[in-house]
mmCIF file of C-alpha atoms and ligand atoms in Angstrom:
data_model
loop_
_atom_site.group_PDB
_atom_site.id
_atom_site.type_symbol
_atom_site.label_atom_id
_atom_site.label_comp_id
_atom_site.label_asym_id
_atom_site.label_seq_id
_atom_site.Cartn_x
_atom_site.Cartn_y
_atom_site.Cartn_z
ATOM 1 C CA MET E 1 219.754 146.059 297.966
ATOM 2 C CA SER E 2 219.591 148.646 295.223
ATOM 3 C CA ARG E 3 220.366 147.974 291.595
ATOM 4 C CA LYS E 4 223.986 148.284 290.383
ATOM 5 C CA VAL E 5 224.532 150.464 287.348
ATOM 6 C CA TYR E 6 228.015 150.977 285.979
ATOM 7 C CA ALA E 7 227.869 154.216 284.016
ATOM 8 C CA ASP E 8 231.541 155.174 283.874
ATOM 9 C CA ASN E 9 232.670 153.401 280.719
ATOM 10 C CA ALA E 10 234.789 156.384 279.634
ATOM 11 C CA ALA E 11 236.947 155.721 282.707
ATOM 12 C CA THR E 12 237.259 152.016 282.023
ATOM 13 C CA THR E 13 235.135 149.079 280.905
ATOM 14 C CA ALA E 14 234.537 145.509 282.027
ATOM 15 C CA VAL E 15 236.458 142.915 280.018
ATOM 16 C CA SER E 16 233.950 141.045 277.862
ATOM 17 C CA LYS E 17 233.614 137.257 278.063
ATOM 18 C CA GLU E 18 234.625 136.939 274.415
ATOM 19 C CA VAL E 19 237.798 138.981 275.028
ATOM 20 C CA LEU E 20 238.730 137.062 278.159
ATOM 21 C CA GLU E 21 238.238 133.709 276.452
ATOM 22 C CA SER E 22 240.424 134.752 273.536
ATOM 23 C CA MET E 23 243.208 135.682 275.971
ATOM 24 C CA LEU E 24 243.266 132.621 278.232
ATOM 25 C CA PRO E 25 245.202 130.210 275.941
ATOM 26 C CA PHE E 26 248.095 132.670 275.892
ATOM 27 C CA TYR E 27 248.782 132.323 279.611
ATOM 28 C CA GLN E 28 249.205 128.565 279.966
ATOM 29 C CA GLU E 29 249.205 127.012 276.500
ATOM 30 C CA VAL E 30 250.709 129.361 273.920
ATOM 31 C CA TYR E 31 252.990 131.060 276.466
ATOM 32 C CA GLY E 32 256.094 131.113 274.268
ATOM 33 C CA ASN E 33 258.061 134.290 273.703
ATOM 34 C CA PRO E 34 257.177 135.590 270.214
ATOM 35 C CA SER E 35 260.908 136.138 269.613
ATOM 36 C CA SER E 36 261.786 132.445 270.264
ATOM 37 C CA LEU E 37 262.497 130.309 267.236
ATOM 38 C CA TYR E 38 260.951 126.987 268.362
ATOM 39 C CA ALA E 39 257.338 126.030 267.667
ATOM 40 C CA LEU E 40 255.849 127.526 270.857
ATOM 41 C CA GLY E 41 257.493 130.849 270.077
ATOM 42 C CA ARG E 42 256.461 130.719 266.441
ATOM 43 C CA GLU E 43 252.865 130.063 267.459
ATOM 44 C CA ALA E 44 252.985 133.102 269.735
ATOM 45 C CA ARG E 45 254.511 135.177 266.905
ATOM 46 C CA THR E 46 251.688 134.131 264.578
ATOM 47 C CA ALA E 47 249.071 135.216 267.123
ATOM 48 C CA LEU E 48 250.897 138.524 267.610
ATOM 49 C CA GLU E 49 250.943 139.267 263.897
ATOM 50 C CA GLU E 50 247.310 138.235 263.507
ATOM 51 C CA ALA E 51 246.391 140.659 266.284
ATOM 52 C CA ARG E 52 248.387 143.401 264.567
ATOM 53 C CA ALA E 53 246.560 142.759 261.289
ATOM 54 C CA THR E 54 243.187 142.928 263.060
ATOM 55 C CA VAL E 55 243.985 146.249 264.728
ATOM 56 C CA ALA E 56 245.324 147.646 261.447
ATOM 57 C CA LYS E 57 242.198 146.606 259.527
ATOM 58 C CA CYS E 58 239.950 148.341 262.025
ATOM 59 C CA LEU E 59 241.800 151.629 261.398
ATOM 60 C CA GLY E 60 242.385 151.295 257.651
ATOM 61 C CA ALA E 61 246.134 151.000 258.309
ATOM 62 C CA ASN E 62 248.776 148.482 257.223
ATOM 63 C CA PRO E 63 249.870 145.921 259.838
ATOM 64 C CA ASN E 64 253.467 147.211 259.753
ATOM 65 C CA GLU E 65 252.150 150.608 260.910
ATOM 66 C CA ILE E 66 250.780 149.274 264.235
ATOM 67 C CA TYR E 67 252.944 149.183 267.395
ATOM 68 C CA PHE E 68 251.656 147.685 270.623
ATOM 69 C CA THR E 69 252.192 149.697 273.800
ATOM 70 C CA SER E 70 251.193 149.461 277.461
ATOM 71 C CA CYS E 71 248.391 152.075 277.366
ATOM 72 C CA GLY E 72 246.982 155.172 275.723
ATOM 73 C CA THR E 73 249.272 157.389 277.787
ATOM 74 C CA GLU E 74 252.370 155.616 276.463
ATOM 75 C CA SER E 75 251.093 155.915 272.879
ATOM 76 C CA ASP E 76 250.485 159.654 273.341
ATOM 77 C CA ASN E 77 253.919 160.189 274.882
ATOM 78 C CA TRP E 78 255.645 158.228 272.138
ATOM 79 C CA ALA E 79 253.853 159.971 269.264
ATOM 80 C CA ILE E 80 254.180 163.511 270.602
ATOM 81 C CA LYS E 81 257.670 163.391 272.114
ATOM 82 C CA GLY E 82 258.964 161.212 269.286
ATOM 83 C CA ALA E 83 257.642 163.575 266.609
ATOM 84 C CA ALA E 84 258.803 166.676 268.512
ATOM 85 C CA HIS E 85 262.343 165.400 268.935
ATOM 86 C CA ALA E 86 262.535 164.339 265.288
ATOM 87 C CA MET E 87 261.182 167.679 263.997
ATOM 88 C CA LYS E 88 263.634 169.657 266.121
ATOM 89 C CA LYS E 89 266.419 168.224 263.991
ATOM 90 C CA LYS E 90 264.759 169.973 261.041
ATOM 91 C CA GLY E 91 264.583 173.275 262.920
ATOM 92 C CA LYS E 92 260.851 173.073 263.820
ATOM 93 C CA ASP E 93 259.821 173.679 267.408
ATOM 94 C CA HIS E 94 256.142 174.649 267.410
ATOM 95 C CA ILE E 95 253.284 172.304 268.359
ATOM 96 C CA ILE E 96 249.543 172.983 268.119
ATOM 97 C CA THR E 97 247.101 171.233 270.429
ATOM 98 C CA THR E 98 243.848 172.090 272.206
ATOM 99 C CA ALA E 99 243.039 173.329 275.675
ATOM 100 C CA PHE E 100 240.867 170.315 276.491
ATOM 101 C CA GLU E 101 243.098 167.349 275.700
ATOM 102 C CA HIS E 102 243.536 164.519 278.168
ATOM 103 C CA HIS E 103 246.422 165.045 280.582
ATOM 104 C CA ALA E 104 248.351 162.347 278.698
ATOM 105 C CA VAL E 105 248.660 164.935 275.921
ATOM 106 C CA LEU E 106 248.585 168.190 277.923
ATOM 107 C CA HIS E 107 251.294 167.136 280.360
ATOM 108 C CA THR E 108 253.403 165.720 277.515
ATOM 109 C CA CYS E 109 253.154 169.090 275.758
ATOM 110 C CA GLY E 110 254.014 170.776 279.072
ATOM 111 C CA ALA E 111 257.155 168.634 279.362
ATOM 112 C CA LEU E 112 258.145 169.638 275.821
ATOM 113 C CA GLU E 113 257.607 173.331 276.662
ATOM 114 C CA ARG E 114 260.066 172.891 279.522
ATOM 115 C CA GLU E 115 262.519 171.519 276.935
ATOM 116 C CA GLY E 116 262.129 174.687 274.860
ATOM 117 C CA PHE E 117 259.321 173.828 272.422
ATOM 118 C CA SER E 118 256.506 176.329 272.008
ATOM 119 C CA VAL E 119 252.927 175.055 272.216
ATOM 120 C CA THR E 120 249.679 176.729 271.099
ATOM 121 C CA TYR E 121 246.594 175.559 273.021
ATOM 122 C CA LEU E 122 243.609 176.199 270.772
ATOM 123 C CA PRO E 123 240.284 177.193 272.341
ATOM 124 C CA VAL E 124 237.414 174.749 271.943
ATOM 125 C CA HIS E 125 234.459 177.111 272.370
ATOM 126 C CA GLU E 126 231.137 176.542 274.080
ATOM 127 C CA ASN E 127 230.162 173.507 271.964
ATOM 128 C CA GLY E 128 233.431 171.702 272.777
ATOM 129 C CA ILE E 129 234.608 171.581 269.176
ATOM 130 C CA VAL E 130 237.832 172.953 267.685
ATOM 131 C CA ARG E 131 237.432 175.245 264.672
ATOM 132 C CA PRO E 132 239.637 174.072 261.793
ATOM 133 C CA GLU E 133 240.057 177.647 260.513
ATOM 134 C CA GLU E 134 241.490 178.705 263.887
ATOM 135 C CA LEU E 135 243.869 175.778 263.778
ATOM 136 C CA GLU E 136 245.046 176.759 260.306
ATOM 137 C CA ALA E 137 245.515 180.371 261.431
ATOM 138 C CA ALA E 138 247.765 179.190 264.287
ATOM 139 C CA ILE E 139 250.207 177.464 261.911
ATOM 140 C CA THR E 140 253.602 179.172 261.596
ATOM 141 C CA GLU E 141 256.679 178.278 259.596
ATOM 142 C CA ASN E 142 258.010 176.563 262.740
ATOM 143 C CA THR E 143 254.988 174.303 263.246
ATOM 144 C CA GLY E 144 255.956 170.647 262.939
ATOM 145 C CA LEU E 145 253.173 168.835 264.834
ATOM 146 C CA VAL E 146 249.440 169.117 265.445
ATOM 147 C CA THR E 147 247.835 166.916 268.101
ATOM 148 C CA VAL E 148 244.037 167.061 268.504
ATOM 149 C CA MET E 149 241.955 164.440 270.282
ATOM 150 C CA TYR E 150 239.380 162.536 268.245
ATOM 151 C CA ALA E 151 236.685 162.628 270.924
ATOM 152 C CA ASN E 152 236.802 164.289 274.301
ATOM 153 C CA ASN E 153 236.770 161.980 277.306
ATOM 154 C CA GLU E 154 234.617 164.211 279.506
ATOM 155 C CA ILE E 155 232.036 165.843 277.274
ATOM 156 C CA GLY E 156 232.211 163.329 274.411
ATOM 157 C CA THR E 157 232.446 165.879 271.591
ATOM 158 C CA ILE E 158 233.816 164.538 268.306
ATOM 159 C CA GLN E 159 236.328 166.789 266.579
ATOM 160 C CA PRO E 160 236.491 167.596 262.836
ATOM 161 C CA ILE E 161 239.409 165.199 262.352
ATOM 162 C CA PRO E 162 239.204 164.751 258.544
ATOM 163 C CA GLU E 163 239.235 168.557 258.077
ATOM 164 C CA ILE E 164 242.193 168.944 260.440
ATOM 165 C CA GLY E 165 243.989 166.062 258.686
ATOM 166 C CA ALA E 166 243.513 167.799 255.334
ATOM 167 C CA ILE E 167 244.905 171.083 256.691
ATOM 168 C CA CYS E 168 247.964 169.340 258.139
ATOM 169 C CA LYS E 169 248.584 167.502 254.891
ATOM 170 C CA ARG E 170 248.337 170.742 252.900
ATOM 171 C CA HIS E 171 250.910 172.396 255.170
ATOM 172 C CA GLY E 172 253.212 169.361 255.416
ATOM 173 C CA ILE E 173 252.706 169.084 259.209
ATOM 174 C CA LEU E 174 252.497 165.811 261.144
ATOM 175 C CA PHE E 175 249.079 165.095 262.606
ATOM 176 C CA HIS E 176 248.536 162.983 265.732
ATOM 177 C CA THR E 177 245.158 162.204 267.252
ATOM 178 C CA ASP E 178 244.461 160.757 270.671
ATOM 179 C CA ALA E 179 241.616 158.418 269.688
ATOM 180 C CA VAL E 180 241.417 156.587 273.030
ATOM 181 C CA GLN E 181 237.714 157.420 273.434
ATOM 182 C CA ALA E 182 236.822 157.230 269.756
ATOM 183 C CA VAL E 183 238.158 153.873 268.571
ATOM 184 C CA GLY E 184 235.292 151.423 268.300
ATOM 185 C CA ASN E 185 232.736 154.243 268.644
ATOM 186 C CA VAL E 186 233.465 156.277 265.529
ATOM 187 C CA ALA E 187 234.393 154.933 262.082
ATOM 188 C CA ILE E 188 238.066 155.755 261.571
ATOM 189 C CA ASP E 189 240.115 155.412 258.405
ATOM 190 C CA VAL E 190 243.582 156.824 258.994
ATOM 191 C CA LYS E 191 244.435 157.076 255.288
ATOM 192 C CA GLU E 192 241.209 158.781 254.229
ATOM 193 C CA GLN E 193 241.328 161.104 257.225
ATOM 194 C CA ASN E 194 245.047 161.988 256.741
ATOM 195 C CA ILE E 195 246.038 160.860 260.222
ATOM 196 C CA ASP E 196 249.780 160.262 260.617
ATOM 197 C CA MET E 197 249.705 158.967 264.188
ATOM 198 C CA LEU E 198 246.848 157.633 266.333
ATOM 199 C CA SER E 199 246.773 156.473 269.955
ATOM 200 C CA LEU E 200 244.337 153.915 271.332
ATOM 201 C CA SER E 201 243.827 151.978 274.551
ATOM 202 C CA GLY E 202 242.251 148.582 275.231
ATOM 203 C CA HIS E 203 240.458 149.229 278.491
ATOM 204 C CA LYS E 204 237.992 151.680 276.965
ATOM 205 C CA LEU E 205 236.572 149.013 274.654
ATOM 206 C CA HIS E 206 236.050 145.983 276.863
ATOM 207 C CA ALA E 207 239.667 144.769 276.593
ATOM 208 C CA PRO E 208 241.929 144.737 279.672
ATOM 209 C CA LYS E 209 243.811 147.641 281.233
ATOM 210 C CA GLY E 210 247.506 147.904 280.432
ATOM 211 C CA VAL E 211 247.481 147.411 276.669
ATOM 212 C CA GLY E 212 247.320 149.990 273.898
ATOM 213 C CA ALA E 213 248.587 150.656 270.420
ATOM 214 C CA LEU E 214 250.053 153.417 268.332
ATOM 215 C CA TYR E 215 249.513 153.748 264.614
ATOM 216 C CA LEU E 216 252.552 155.357 262.989
ATOM 217 C CA ARG E 217 252.142 155.966 259.278
ATOM 218 C CA ALA E 218 254.975 154.265 257.372
ATOM 219 C CA GLY E 219 257.908 156.643 257.004
ATOM 220 C CA VAL E 220 256.673 159.143 259.584
ATOM 221 C CA PRO E 221 259.721 160.685 261.295
ATOM 222 C CA VAL E 222 259.291 159.772 264.967
ATOM 223 C CA SER E 223 262.108 158.811 267.298
ATOM 224 C CA ASN E 224 261.820 155.698 269.478
ATOM 225 C CA PHE E 225 260.379 156.058 272.937
ATOM 226 C CA MET E 226 261.648 152.906 274.637
ATOM 227 C CA ASP E 227 265.086 151.465 274.034
ATOM 228 C CA GLY E 228 265.603 147.762 274.450
ATOM 229 C CA GLY E 229 265.283 144.574 272.427
ATOM 230 C CA ALA E 230 264.263 144.242 268.811
ATOM 231 C CA GLN E 231 260.530 143.867 269.525
ATOM 232 C CA GLU E 232 258.008 145.912 267.551
ATOM 233 C CA ARG E 233 260.413 146.178 264.613
ATOM 234 C CA ASN E 234 263.145 147.703 266.803
ATOM 235 C CA ARG E 235 260.864 150.576 267.781
ATOM 236 C CA ARG E 236 259.617 149.551 271.233
ATOM 237 C CA GLY E 237 261.698 147.109 273.264
ATOM 238 C CA GLY E 238 260.089 144.779 275.801
ATOM 239 C CA THR E 239 258.638 141.278 275.516
ATOM 240 C CA GLU E 240 255.167 141.628 274.043
ATOM 241 C CA ASN E 241 252.198 141.346 276.385
ATOM 242 C CA LEU E 242 250.690 138.750 274.085
ATOM 243 C CA ALA E 243 247.544 137.692 275.945
ATOM 244 C CA GLN E 244 246.468 141.306 276.367
ATOM 245 C CA ILE E 245 247.377 142.161 272.782
ATOM 246 C CA VAL E 246 245.151 139.296 271.616
ATOM 247 C CA GLY E 247 242.401 140.617 273.911
ATOM 248 C CA LEU E 248 242.779 144.092 272.409
ATOM 249 C CA ALA E 249 242.468 142.667 268.885
ATOM 250 C CA THR E 250 239.353 140.661 269.823
ATOM 251 C CA ALA E 251 237.743 143.767 271.327
ATOM 252 C CA MET E 252 238.610 145.930 268.339
ATOM 253 C CA GLU E 253 237.342 143.410 265.844
ATOM 254 C CA ARG E 254 234.032 143.234 267.665
ATOM 255 C CA ALA E 255 233.731 146.993 268.197
ATOM 256 C CA CYS E 256 234.627 147.908 264.626
ATOM 257 C CA SER E 257 232.439 145.286 262.973
ATOM 258 C CA THR E 258 229.368 146.238 265.038
ATOM 259 C CA ILE E 259 229.832 149.994 265.112
ATOM 260 C CA ALA E 260 226.525 150.844 263.375
ATOM 261 C CA GLU E 261 224.306 148.702 265.604
ATOM 262 C CA ARG E 262 226.187 149.662 268.777
ATOM 263 C CA THR E 263 225.937 153.350 267.899
ATOM 264 C CA GLU E 264 222.189 152.979 267.440
ATOM 265 C CA ARG E 265 221.756 151.117 270.725
ATOM 266 C CA LEU E 266 223.981 153.412 272.795
ATOM 267 C CA SER E 267 222.658 156.639 271.327
ATOM 268 C CA ALA E 268 219.048 155.593 271.952
ATOM 269 C CA MET E 269 219.923 155.166 275.654
ATOM 270 C CA ARG E 270 221.959 158.393 275.720
ATOM 271 C CA ASP E 271 219.200 160.394 274.053
ATOM 272 C CA LYS E 272 216.524 159.191 276.437
ATOM 273 C CA LEU E 273 218.765 160.077 279.363
ATOM 274 C CA ILE E 274 219.520 163.545 277.993
ATOM 275 C CA GLN E 275 215.884 164.229 277.229
ATOM 276 C CA GLU E 276 214.738 163.275 280.728
ATOM 277 C CA VAL E 277 217.593 164.836 282.710
ATOM 278 C CA LEU E 278 217.232 168.173 280.919
ATOM 279 C CA LYS E 279 213.669 168.366 282.281
ATOM 280 C CA LEU E 280 215.254 169.187 285.656
ATOM 281 C CA GLU E 281 215.396 172.927 286.162
ATOM 282 C CA ARG E 282 218.722 174.766 285.713
ATOM 283 C CA THR E 283 220.433 171.785 284.144
ATOM 284 C CA ARG E 284 222.666 171.893 281.064
ATOM 285 C CA LEU E 285 224.160 169.411 278.648
ATOM 286 C CA ASN E 286 227.877 169.987 278.126
ATOM 287 C CA GLY E 287 229.152 169.808 274.571
ATOM 288 C CA ASP E 288 227.484 169.700 271.196
ATOM 289 C CA ARG E 289 224.152 167.868 271.140
ATOM 290 C CA THR E 290 224.836 165.826 268.001
ATOM 291 C CA HIS E 291 228.613 165.673 267.449
ATOM 292 C CA ARG E 292 229.142 163.524 270.526
ATOM 293 C CA LEU E 293 230.065 159.948 271.360
ATOM 294 C CA PRO E 294 227.043 157.633 271.313
ATOM 295 C CA GLY E 295 227.497 156.697 274.968
ATOM 296 C CA ASN E 296 228.352 160.080 276.494
ATOM 297 C CA ALA E 297 226.053 162.432 278.400
ATOM 298 C CA SER E 298 227.691 165.207 280.420
ATOM 299 C CA PHE E 299 225.572 167.543 282.518
ATOM 300 C CA CYS E 300 225.956 170.454 284.937
ATOM 301 C CA PHE E 301 223.379 171.144 287.639
ATOM 302 C CA GLN E 302 223.278 174.646 289.116
ATOM 303 C CA GLY E 303 223.816 174.751 292.862
ATOM 304 C CA VAL E 304 225.000 171.135 293.088
ATOM 305 C CA GLU E 305 228.425 169.959 294.165
ATOM 306 C CA GLY E 306 229.648 167.210 291.825
ATOM 307 C CA GLU E 307 231.568 165.156 294.376
ATOM 308 C CA SER E 308 228.544 164.956 296.702
ATOM 309 C CA LEU E 309 226.371 163.986 293.764
ATOM 310 C CA LEU E 310 228.729 161.125 292.913
ATOM 311 C CA LEU E 311 228.738 159.873 296.498
ATOM 312 C CA MET E 312 224.954 159.922 296.694
ATOM 313 C CA LEU E 313 224.631 158.123 293.360
ATOM 314 C CA ASP E 314 227.138 155.568 294.615
ATOM 315 C CA LEU E 315 224.953 154.925 297.660
ATOM 316 C CA LYS E 316 222.184 154.075 295.186
ATOM 317 C CA GLY E 317 224.463 151.687 293.261
ATOM 318 C CA ILE E 318 225.258 154.024 290.365
ATOM 319 C CA SER E 319 228.925 154.460 289.363
ATOM 320 C CA ALA E 320 229.466 157.664 287.406
ATOM 321 C CA SER E 321 232.019 160.431 287.213
ATOM 322 C CA SER E 322 232.208 164.187 287.461
ATOM 323 C CA GLY E 323 235.188 164.644 285.182
ATOM 324 C CA SER E 324 237.933 162.352 284.033
ATOM 325 C CA ALA E 325 238.919 159.445 286.253
ATOM 326 C CA CYS E 326 242.353 160.958 286.717
ATOM 327 C CA THR E 327 241.120 164.344 287.926
ATOM 328 C CA SER E 328 238.216 163.280 290.082
ATOM 329 C CA GLY E 329 239.589 163.020 293.574
ATOM 330 C CA SER E 330 241.005 166.527 293.269
ATOM 331 C CA LEU E 331 238.803 169.484 294.089
ATOM 332 C CA ASP E 332 239.856 171.494 291.037
ATOM 333 C CA PRO E 333 237.082 171.801 288.491
ATOM 334 C CA SER E 334 237.649 169.971 285.243
ATOM 335 C CA HIS E 335 239.979 171.766 282.811
ATOM 336 C CA VAL E 336 237.650 170.565 280.030
ATOM 337 C CA LEU E 337 234.624 172.343 281.476
ATOM 338 C CA LEU E 338 236.672 175.479 282.094
ATOM 339 C CA ALA E 339 237.952 175.268 278.487
ATOM 340 C CA ILE E 340 234.393 175.409 277.143
ATOM 341 C CA GLY E 341 233.899 178.612 279.098
ATOM 342 C CA LEU E 342 232.073 177.506 282.242
ATOM 343 C CA PRO E 343 232.755 179.351 285.518
ATOM 344 C CA HIS E 344 234.080 177.290 288.448
ATOM 345 C CA GLU E 345 230.712 177.377 290.226
ATOM 346 C CA VAL E 346 228.986 175.739 287.257
ATOM 347 C CA ALA E 347 231.829 173.341 286.396
ATOM 348 C CA HIS E 348 231.770 172.007 289.976
ATOM 349 C CA GLY E 349 228.237 170.684 289.499
ATOM 350 C CA SER E 350 229.065 168.251 286.712
ATOM 351 C CA LEU E 351 228.081 164.659 286.085
ATOM 352 C CA ARG E 352 229.347 162.406 283.299
ATOM 353 C CA ILE E 353 227.361 159.319 282.433
ATOM 354 C CA SER E 354 229.231 157.123 279.958
ATOM 355 C CA LEU E 355 227.600 153.996 278.603
ATOM 356 C CA GLY E 356 229.122 150.777 277.311
ATOM 357 C CA ASP E 357 228.081 147.486 275.748
ATOM 358 C CA PHE E 358 226.669 146.088 278.995
ATOM 359 C CA ASN E 359 224.272 148.922 279.784
ATOM 360 C CA THR E 360 220.550 148.495 279.192
ATOM 361 C CA MET E 361 217.498 150.747 278.941
ATOM 362 C CA GLU E 362 216.587 149.580 282.480
ATOM 363 C CA ASP E 363 219.855 151.159 283.674
ATOM 364 C CA ILE E 364 218.791 154.435 282.061
ATOM 365 C CA ASP E 365 215.336 154.234 283.668
ATOM 366 C CA TYR E 366 216.973 153.642 287.044
ATOM 367 C CA ILE E 367 219.257 156.677 286.631
ATOM 368 C CA ILE E 368 216.309 158.830 285.521
ATOM 369 C CA GLU E 369 214.313 157.746 288.574
ATOM 370 C CA THR E 370 217.199 158.084 291.055
ATOM 371 C CA LEU E 371 218.748 161.373 290.004
ATOM 372 C CA PRO E 372 215.986 164.009 290.585
ATOM 373 C CA PRO E 373 215.481 163.434 294.338
ATOM 374 C CA ILE E 374 219.252 163.509 294.858
ATOM 375 C CA ILE E 375 219.586 166.799 292.971
ATOM 376 C CA GLU E 376 216.720 168.232 295.015
ATOM 377 C CA ARG E 377 218.279 167.111 298.278
ATOM 378 C CA LEU E 378 221.687 168.534 297.406
ATOM 379 C CA ARG E 379 220.145 171.838 296.331
ATOM 380 C CA ASN E 380 218.210 172.054 299.566
ATOM 381 C CA MET E 381 221.503 171.814 301.457
ATOM 382 C CA SER E 382 223.419 174.213 299.194
ATOM 383 C CA PRO E 383 224.186 177.842 300.148
ATOM 384 C CA LEU E 384 224.947 178.450 296.458
ATOM 385 C CA TRP E 385 221.455 177.269 295.487
ATOM 386 C CA ASP E 386 219.987 179.655 298.094
ATOM 387 C CA ALA E 387 221.948 182.514 296.527
ATOM 388 C CA ILE E 388 220.758 181.487 293.057
ATOM 389 C CA GLU E 389 217.131 181.179 294.181
ATOM 390 C CA SER E 390 217.158 184.565 295.893
ATOM 391 C CA GLY E 391 218.696 186.171 292.787
ATOM 392 C CA LYS E 392 221.940 187.177 294.571
ATOM 393 C CA VAL E 393 223.950 185.362 291.899
ATOM 394 C CA SER E 394 222.958 184.061 288.504
ATOM 395 C CA TYR E 395 224.481 181.522 286.164
ATOM 396 C CA ASP E 396 221.460 181.362 283.888
ATOM 397 C CA ALA E 397 223.584 182.524 280.953
ATOM 398 C CA TYR E 398 225.110 179.043 280.917
ATOM 399 C CA PHE E 399 221.826 177.135 281.077
HETATM 400 N N1 PLP N 401 243.454 159.831 276.267
HETATM 401 C C1 PLP N 401 242.149 159.879 276.548
HETATM 402 C C2 PLP N 401 241.248 160.733 275.712
HETATM 403 C C3 PLP N 401 241.633 159.135 277.610
HETATM 404 O O1 PLP N 401 240.329 159.199 277.892
HETATM 405 C C4 PLP N 401 242.521 158.353 278.384
HETATM 406 C C5 PLP N 401 242.020 157.619 279.566
HETATM 407 O O2 PLP N 401 241.113 158.047 280.228
HETATM 408 C C6 PLP N 401 243.875 158.322 278.027
HETATM 409 C C7 PLP N 401 244.304 159.077 276.966
HETATM 410 C C8 PLP N 401 244.855 157.487 278.778
HETATM 411 O O3 PLP N 401 244.681 156.126 278.456
HETATM 412 P P1 PLP N 401 245.308 155.004 279.404
HETATM 413 O O4 PLP N 401 244.486 154.972 280.629
HETATM 414 O O5 PLP N 401 245.228 153.750 278.591
HETATM 415 O O6 PLP N 401 246.718 155.409 279.648
#
């Protein structure tokens, strides 16, 4: 039986023991409704508010600026649609985003375009990084919202968020960032970085799936997304998912308090992987070499078909991805790889390795040992590789 290596932590992560243990009392002991007035409810309320304070501290926010949601997608929808609908009342209808956002943002912007908003999709260039000066040049008198992801989920590039925050502040424009991949991996201070709204999700940081949060700066004009009871200070109805919220807070506390040592550990593994994989001929690293998440390595291999590569790695016990979890399964190449200027033929040969707290250097060694013969085998079977080898086509400009 071959080794098992889970290398798809950008898709989701395993719940850590510490997180699970912190959650368990809230299923059968402290199961009261946080809105109930008796002791069991009050105990639940206390845990809820403690969790809120923990999440806030990790982001440099105030507890009353944190709202718990069901996932990153909900947080993105709430922030973007809520801000758009509120700004329309002031006569603003223009949104700026980037071409390589997660679909939670892109499809939300698409829905707003169908409602009559206009959206500018900024290019991200070959290094996978937005240029703040291009963002500033796209601002018009009708611009009311900028939404730029903190770190890209496929190629791991970290965006110049403090610079973008400063531009938005100078122009009096609301700034939202989808920080689902960044929280716990990059030091974030929403006040210092002029972030008005920030989305995060538990399952990317060893908390469970189905819990997220939205930071809304106090006083930010954003309409409610869910109508219902008075939960979340009348902003998001629905009985709080307390056990998972506690799990999210435990995970964030751990991630934020150990960010320096985790960054060192993860980036040492990532760098070894990148160094070794790039020794394979006609192989490229996608996205900037240094401004990238500590656990992300995204490659393209000429003449290789990404889906076949994933299946062959799976047979060897390695779980990885060739794009985002939501788009793999479709045969379209990743919109992120197309946005950084890669042709379809190159984008199809992609592999994303994303590392988390449970990966070890032995995992990296196993990937390094397993990958080359698979690439060779796939190239030997590939008509595209034949065409490349015989010089009929060339993608060398991208490698
Ligand atoms: N935004 C980014 C950048 C992501 O990577 C993801 C998940 O992959 C999401 C949003 C959606 O988060 P969730 O799965 O919690 O809805």
